[in-house]
PDB file of C-alpha atoms and ligand atoms in Angstrom:
ATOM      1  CA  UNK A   1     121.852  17.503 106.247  1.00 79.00           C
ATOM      2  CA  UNK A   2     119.568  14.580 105.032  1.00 95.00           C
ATOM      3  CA  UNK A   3     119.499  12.635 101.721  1.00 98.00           C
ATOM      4  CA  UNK A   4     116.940  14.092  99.357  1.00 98.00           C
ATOM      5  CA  UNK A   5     115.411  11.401  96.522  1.00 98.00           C
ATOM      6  CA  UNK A   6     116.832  11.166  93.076  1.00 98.00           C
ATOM      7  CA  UNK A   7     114.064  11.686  90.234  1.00 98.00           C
ATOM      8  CA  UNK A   8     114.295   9.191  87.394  1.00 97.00           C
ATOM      9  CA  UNK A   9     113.902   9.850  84.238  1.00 96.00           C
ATOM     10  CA  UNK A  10     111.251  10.200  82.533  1.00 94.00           C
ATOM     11  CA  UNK A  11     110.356  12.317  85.224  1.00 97.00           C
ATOM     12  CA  UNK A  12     109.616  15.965  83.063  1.00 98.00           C
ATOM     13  CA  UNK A  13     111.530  17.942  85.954  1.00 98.00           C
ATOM     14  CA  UNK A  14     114.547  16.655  84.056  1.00 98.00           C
ATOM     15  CA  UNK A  15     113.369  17.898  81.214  1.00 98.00           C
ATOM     16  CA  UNK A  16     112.998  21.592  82.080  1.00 98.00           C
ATOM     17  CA  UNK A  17     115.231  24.458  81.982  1.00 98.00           C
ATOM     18  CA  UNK A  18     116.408  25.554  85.253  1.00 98.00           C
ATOM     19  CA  UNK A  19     116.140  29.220  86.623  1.00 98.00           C
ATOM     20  CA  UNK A  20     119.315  30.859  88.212  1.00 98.00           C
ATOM     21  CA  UNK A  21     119.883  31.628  92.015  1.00 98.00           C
ATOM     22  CA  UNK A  22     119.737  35.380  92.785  1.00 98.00           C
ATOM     23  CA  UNK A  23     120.941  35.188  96.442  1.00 98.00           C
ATOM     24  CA  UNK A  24     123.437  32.279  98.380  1.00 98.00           C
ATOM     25  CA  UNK A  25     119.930  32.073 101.271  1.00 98.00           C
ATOM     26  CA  UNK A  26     120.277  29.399 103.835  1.00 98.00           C
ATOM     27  CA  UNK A  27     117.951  27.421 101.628  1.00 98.00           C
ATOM     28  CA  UNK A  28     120.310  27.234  98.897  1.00 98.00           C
ATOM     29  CA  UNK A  29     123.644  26.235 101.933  1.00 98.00           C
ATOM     30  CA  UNK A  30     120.860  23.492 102.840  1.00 98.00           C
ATOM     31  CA  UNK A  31     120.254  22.360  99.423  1.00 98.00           C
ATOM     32  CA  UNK A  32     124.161  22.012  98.593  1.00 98.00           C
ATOM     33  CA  UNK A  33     124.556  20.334 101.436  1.00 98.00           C
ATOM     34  CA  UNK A  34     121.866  17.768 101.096  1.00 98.00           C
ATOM     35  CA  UNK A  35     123.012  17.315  97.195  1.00 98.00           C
ATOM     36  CA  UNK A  36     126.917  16.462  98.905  1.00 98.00           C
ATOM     37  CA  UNK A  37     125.723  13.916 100.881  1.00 98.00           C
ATOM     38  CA  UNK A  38     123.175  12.646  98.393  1.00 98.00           C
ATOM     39  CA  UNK A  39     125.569  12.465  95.693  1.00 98.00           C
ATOM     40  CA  UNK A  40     128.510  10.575  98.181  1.00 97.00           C
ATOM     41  CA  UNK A  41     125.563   7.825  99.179  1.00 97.00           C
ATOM     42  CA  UNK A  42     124.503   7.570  95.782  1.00 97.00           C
ATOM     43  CA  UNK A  43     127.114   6.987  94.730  1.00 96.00           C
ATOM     44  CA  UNK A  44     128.128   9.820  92.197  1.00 96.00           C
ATOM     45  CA  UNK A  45     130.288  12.143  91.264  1.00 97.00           C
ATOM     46  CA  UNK A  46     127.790  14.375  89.853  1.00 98.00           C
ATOM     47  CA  UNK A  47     124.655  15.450  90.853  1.00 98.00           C
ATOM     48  CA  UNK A  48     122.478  18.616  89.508  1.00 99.00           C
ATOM     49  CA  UNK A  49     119.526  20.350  91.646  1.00 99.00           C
ATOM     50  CA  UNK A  50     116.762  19.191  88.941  1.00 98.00           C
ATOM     51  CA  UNK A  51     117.645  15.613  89.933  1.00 98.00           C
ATOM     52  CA  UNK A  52     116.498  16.128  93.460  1.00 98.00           C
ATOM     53  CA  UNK A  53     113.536  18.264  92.200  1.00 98.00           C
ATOM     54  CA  UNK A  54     115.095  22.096  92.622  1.00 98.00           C
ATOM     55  CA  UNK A  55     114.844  23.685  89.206  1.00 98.00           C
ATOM     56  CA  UNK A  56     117.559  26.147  90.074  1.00 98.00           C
ATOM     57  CA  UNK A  57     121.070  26.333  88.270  1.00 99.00           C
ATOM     58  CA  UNK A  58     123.217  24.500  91.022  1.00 99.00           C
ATOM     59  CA  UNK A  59     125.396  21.433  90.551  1.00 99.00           C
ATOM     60  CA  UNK A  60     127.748  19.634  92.956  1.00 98.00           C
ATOM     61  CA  UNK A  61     130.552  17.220  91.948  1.00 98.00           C
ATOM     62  CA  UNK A  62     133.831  15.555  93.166  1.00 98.00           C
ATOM     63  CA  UNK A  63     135.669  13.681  90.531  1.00 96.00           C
ATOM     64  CA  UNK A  64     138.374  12.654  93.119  1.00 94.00           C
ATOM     65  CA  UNK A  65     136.796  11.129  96.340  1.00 94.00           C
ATOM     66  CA  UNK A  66     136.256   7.700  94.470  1.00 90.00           C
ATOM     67  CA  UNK A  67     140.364   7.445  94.187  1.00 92.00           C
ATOM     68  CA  UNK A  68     141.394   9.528  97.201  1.00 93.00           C
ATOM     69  CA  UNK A  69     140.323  12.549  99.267  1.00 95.00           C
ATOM     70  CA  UNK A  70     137.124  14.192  98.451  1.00 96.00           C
ATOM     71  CA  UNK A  71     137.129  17.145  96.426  1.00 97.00           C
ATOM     72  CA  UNK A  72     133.526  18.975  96.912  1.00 98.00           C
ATOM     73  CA  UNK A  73     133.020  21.506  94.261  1.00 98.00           C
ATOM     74  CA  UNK A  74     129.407  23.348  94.497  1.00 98.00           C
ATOM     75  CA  UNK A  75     128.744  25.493  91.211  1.00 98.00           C
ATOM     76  CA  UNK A  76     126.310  28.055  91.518  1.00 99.00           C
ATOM     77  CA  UNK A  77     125.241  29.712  87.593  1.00 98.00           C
ATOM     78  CA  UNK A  78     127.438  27.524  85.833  1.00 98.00           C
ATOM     79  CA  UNK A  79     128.207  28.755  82.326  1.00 98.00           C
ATOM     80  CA  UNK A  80     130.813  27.913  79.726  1.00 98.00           C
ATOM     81  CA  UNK A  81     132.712  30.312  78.197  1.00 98.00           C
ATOM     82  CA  UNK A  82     134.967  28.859  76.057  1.00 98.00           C
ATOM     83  CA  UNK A  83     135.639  24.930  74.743  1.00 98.00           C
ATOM     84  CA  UNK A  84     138.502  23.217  73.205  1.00 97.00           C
ATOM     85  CA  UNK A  85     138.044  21.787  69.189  1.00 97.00           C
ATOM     86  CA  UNK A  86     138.937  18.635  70.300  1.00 97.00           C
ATOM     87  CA  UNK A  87     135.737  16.586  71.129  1.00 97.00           C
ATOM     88  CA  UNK A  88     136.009  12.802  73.348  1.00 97.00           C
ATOM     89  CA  UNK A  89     133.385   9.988  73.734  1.00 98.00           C
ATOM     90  CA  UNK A  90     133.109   8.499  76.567  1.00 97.00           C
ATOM     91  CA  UNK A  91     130.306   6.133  78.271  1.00 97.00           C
ATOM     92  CA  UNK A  92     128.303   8.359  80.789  1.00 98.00           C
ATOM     93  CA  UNK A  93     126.350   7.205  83.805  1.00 97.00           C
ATOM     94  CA  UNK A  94     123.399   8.813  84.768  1.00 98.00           C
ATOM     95  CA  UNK A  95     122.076   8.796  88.706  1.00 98.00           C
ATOM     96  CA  UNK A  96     118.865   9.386  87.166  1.00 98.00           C
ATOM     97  CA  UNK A  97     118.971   6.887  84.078  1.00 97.00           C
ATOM     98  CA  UNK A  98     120.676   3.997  86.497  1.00 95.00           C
ATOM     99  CA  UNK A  99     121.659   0.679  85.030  1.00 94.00           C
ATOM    100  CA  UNK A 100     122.901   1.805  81.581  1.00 95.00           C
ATOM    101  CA  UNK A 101     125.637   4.614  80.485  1.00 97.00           C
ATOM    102  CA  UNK A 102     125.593   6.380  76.611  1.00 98.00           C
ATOM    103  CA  UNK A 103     128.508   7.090  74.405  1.00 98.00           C
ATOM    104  CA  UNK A 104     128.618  10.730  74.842  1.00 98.00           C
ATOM    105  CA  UNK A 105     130.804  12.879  72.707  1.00 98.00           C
ATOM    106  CA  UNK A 106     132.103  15.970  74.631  1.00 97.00           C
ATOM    107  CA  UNK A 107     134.662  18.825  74.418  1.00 98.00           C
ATOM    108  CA  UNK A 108     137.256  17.515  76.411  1.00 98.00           C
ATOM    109  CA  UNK A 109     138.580  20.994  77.510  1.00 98.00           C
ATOM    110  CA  UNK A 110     136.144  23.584  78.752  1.00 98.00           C
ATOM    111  CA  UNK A 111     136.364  26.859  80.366  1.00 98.00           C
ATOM    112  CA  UNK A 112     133.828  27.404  82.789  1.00 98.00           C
ATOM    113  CA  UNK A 113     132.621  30.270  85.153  1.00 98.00           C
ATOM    114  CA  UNK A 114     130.375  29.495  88.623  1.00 98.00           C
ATOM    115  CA  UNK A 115     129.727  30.846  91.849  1.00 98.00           C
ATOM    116  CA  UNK A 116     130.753  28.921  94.670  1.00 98.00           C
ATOM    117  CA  UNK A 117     128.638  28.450  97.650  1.00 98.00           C
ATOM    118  CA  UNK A 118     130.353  31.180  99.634  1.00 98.00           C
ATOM    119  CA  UNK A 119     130.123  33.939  96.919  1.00 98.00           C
ATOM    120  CA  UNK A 120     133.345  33.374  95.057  1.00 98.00           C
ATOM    121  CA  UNK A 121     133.501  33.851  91.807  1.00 98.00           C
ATOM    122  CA  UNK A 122     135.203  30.993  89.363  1.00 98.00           C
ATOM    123  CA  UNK A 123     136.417  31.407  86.241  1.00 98.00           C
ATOM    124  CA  UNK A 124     138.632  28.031  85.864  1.00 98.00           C
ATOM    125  CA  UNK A 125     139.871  26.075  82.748  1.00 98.00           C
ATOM    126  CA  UNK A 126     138.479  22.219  83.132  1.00 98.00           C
ATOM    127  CA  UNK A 127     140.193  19.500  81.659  1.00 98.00           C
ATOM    128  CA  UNK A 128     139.777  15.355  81.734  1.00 96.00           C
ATOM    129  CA  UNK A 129     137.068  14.041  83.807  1.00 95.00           C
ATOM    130  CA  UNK A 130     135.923  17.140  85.649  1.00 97.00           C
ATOM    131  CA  UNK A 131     135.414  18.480  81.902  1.00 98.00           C
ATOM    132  CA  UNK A 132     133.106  15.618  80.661  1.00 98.00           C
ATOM    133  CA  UNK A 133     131.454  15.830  84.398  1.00 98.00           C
ATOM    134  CA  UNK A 134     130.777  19.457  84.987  1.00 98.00           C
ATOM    135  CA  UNK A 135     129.100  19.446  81.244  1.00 98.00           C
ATOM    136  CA  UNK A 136     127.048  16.807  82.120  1.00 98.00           C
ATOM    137  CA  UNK A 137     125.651  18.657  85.192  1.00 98.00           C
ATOM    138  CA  UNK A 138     125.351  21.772  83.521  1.00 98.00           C
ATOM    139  CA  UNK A 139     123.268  19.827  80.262  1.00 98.00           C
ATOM    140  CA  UNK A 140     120.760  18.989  83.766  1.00 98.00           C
ATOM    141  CA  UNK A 141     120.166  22.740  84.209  1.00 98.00           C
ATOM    142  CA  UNK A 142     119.162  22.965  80.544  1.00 98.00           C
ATOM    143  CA  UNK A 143     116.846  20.177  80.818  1.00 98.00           C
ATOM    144  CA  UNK A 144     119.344  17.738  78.397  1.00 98.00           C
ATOM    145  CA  UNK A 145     120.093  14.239  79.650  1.00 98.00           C
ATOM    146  CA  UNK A 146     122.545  11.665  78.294  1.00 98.00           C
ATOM    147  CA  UNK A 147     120.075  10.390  76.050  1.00 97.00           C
ATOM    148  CA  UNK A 148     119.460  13.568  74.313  1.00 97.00           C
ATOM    149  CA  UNK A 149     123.197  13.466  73.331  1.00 97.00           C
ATOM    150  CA  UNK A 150     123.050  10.287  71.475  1.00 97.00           C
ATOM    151  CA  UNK A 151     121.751   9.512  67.734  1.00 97.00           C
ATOM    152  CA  UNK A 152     118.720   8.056  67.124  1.00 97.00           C
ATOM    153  CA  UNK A 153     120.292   4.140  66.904  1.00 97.00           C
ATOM    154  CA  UNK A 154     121.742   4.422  70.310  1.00 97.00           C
ATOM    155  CA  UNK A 155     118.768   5.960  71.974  1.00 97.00           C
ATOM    156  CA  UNK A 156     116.259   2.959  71.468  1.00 96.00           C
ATOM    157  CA  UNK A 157     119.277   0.684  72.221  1.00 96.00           C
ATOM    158  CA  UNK A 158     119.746   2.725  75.253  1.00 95.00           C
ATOM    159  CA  UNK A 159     115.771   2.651  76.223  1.00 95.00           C
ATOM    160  CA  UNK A 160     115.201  -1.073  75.394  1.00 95.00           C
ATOM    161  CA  UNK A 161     117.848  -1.582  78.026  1.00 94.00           C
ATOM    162  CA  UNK A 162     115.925   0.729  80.448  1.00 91.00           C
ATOM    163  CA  UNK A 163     112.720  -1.153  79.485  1.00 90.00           C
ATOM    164  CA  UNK A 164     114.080  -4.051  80.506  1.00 92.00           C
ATOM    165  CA  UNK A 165     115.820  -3.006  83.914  1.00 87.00           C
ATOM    166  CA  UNK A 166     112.110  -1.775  84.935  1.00 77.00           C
TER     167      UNK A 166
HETATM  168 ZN1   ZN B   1     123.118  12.867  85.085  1.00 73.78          ZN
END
């Protein structure tokens, strides 16, 4: 395994729709692995492929390893399926937008089918964090970051911020 960089954005890989994985190759057990360890050094609980500059639709996360045990979850063709009418906002960090979080409004209850990285099929209802996390990493495979999530007002707050981190 080995740490692979994190893009920043403006970087236009973040910015690009991601293509889906036809076969679980030993490229793809390599990649997952590297994201894993790349995410835990960050650190994250997030991290999507186009952030380490694979525009393929695979995410890893672990909302619990801050607080306890890790939890590794590797989702392979993410989609949602279903979403609960009651929406939450809540301030999002980015790996690749460091230094500054957005007031993201969410579903807070989403059902969500993946592949896992040994072929398994998922189909599992999310709820509280791993919700507002797992859509985050799934807006990377569309090419949507944080700041495409916001209004206008809070967008040039957000990028006179990262102006002046730079
Ligand atoms: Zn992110």
């Amino acid at each position: 395994m080995s740490l692979r960089p994190i893009l920043i954005w403006p970087d236009v890989r973040l910015s690009t729709v991601c293509a889906p994985i036809d076969a679980i190759t030993p490229e793809i057990r390599t990649l997952a692995a590297d994201m894993l360890e790349t995410m835990y050094a960050a650190p994250g609980r997030g991290l999507a492929a186009p952030q380490v500059g694979v525009l393929q639709r695979i995410f890893v996360m672990d909302v619990a390893w801050k607080d306890g045990a890790p939890e590794p979850v590797v989702c392979i063709n993410p989609a949602v399926v279903a979403q609960g009418d009651v929406h939450e906002t809540n301030a999002e960090g980015c790996l690749s937008i460091p230094g500054v979080s957005a007031d993201v409004s969410r579903p807070g209850e989403v059902r969500m089918t993946w592949t896992d990285i040994d072929g398994m099929r998922h189909d599992e209802t999310l709820t509280g964090f791993a919700a507002i996390c797992a859509q985050h990493e799934l807006d990377h495979l569309d090419g949507v970051v944080t700041l495409d999530r916001v209004d206008v007002a809070q967008r040039d707050e957000i990028l006179a911020q990262v102006k002046a981190l730079i």
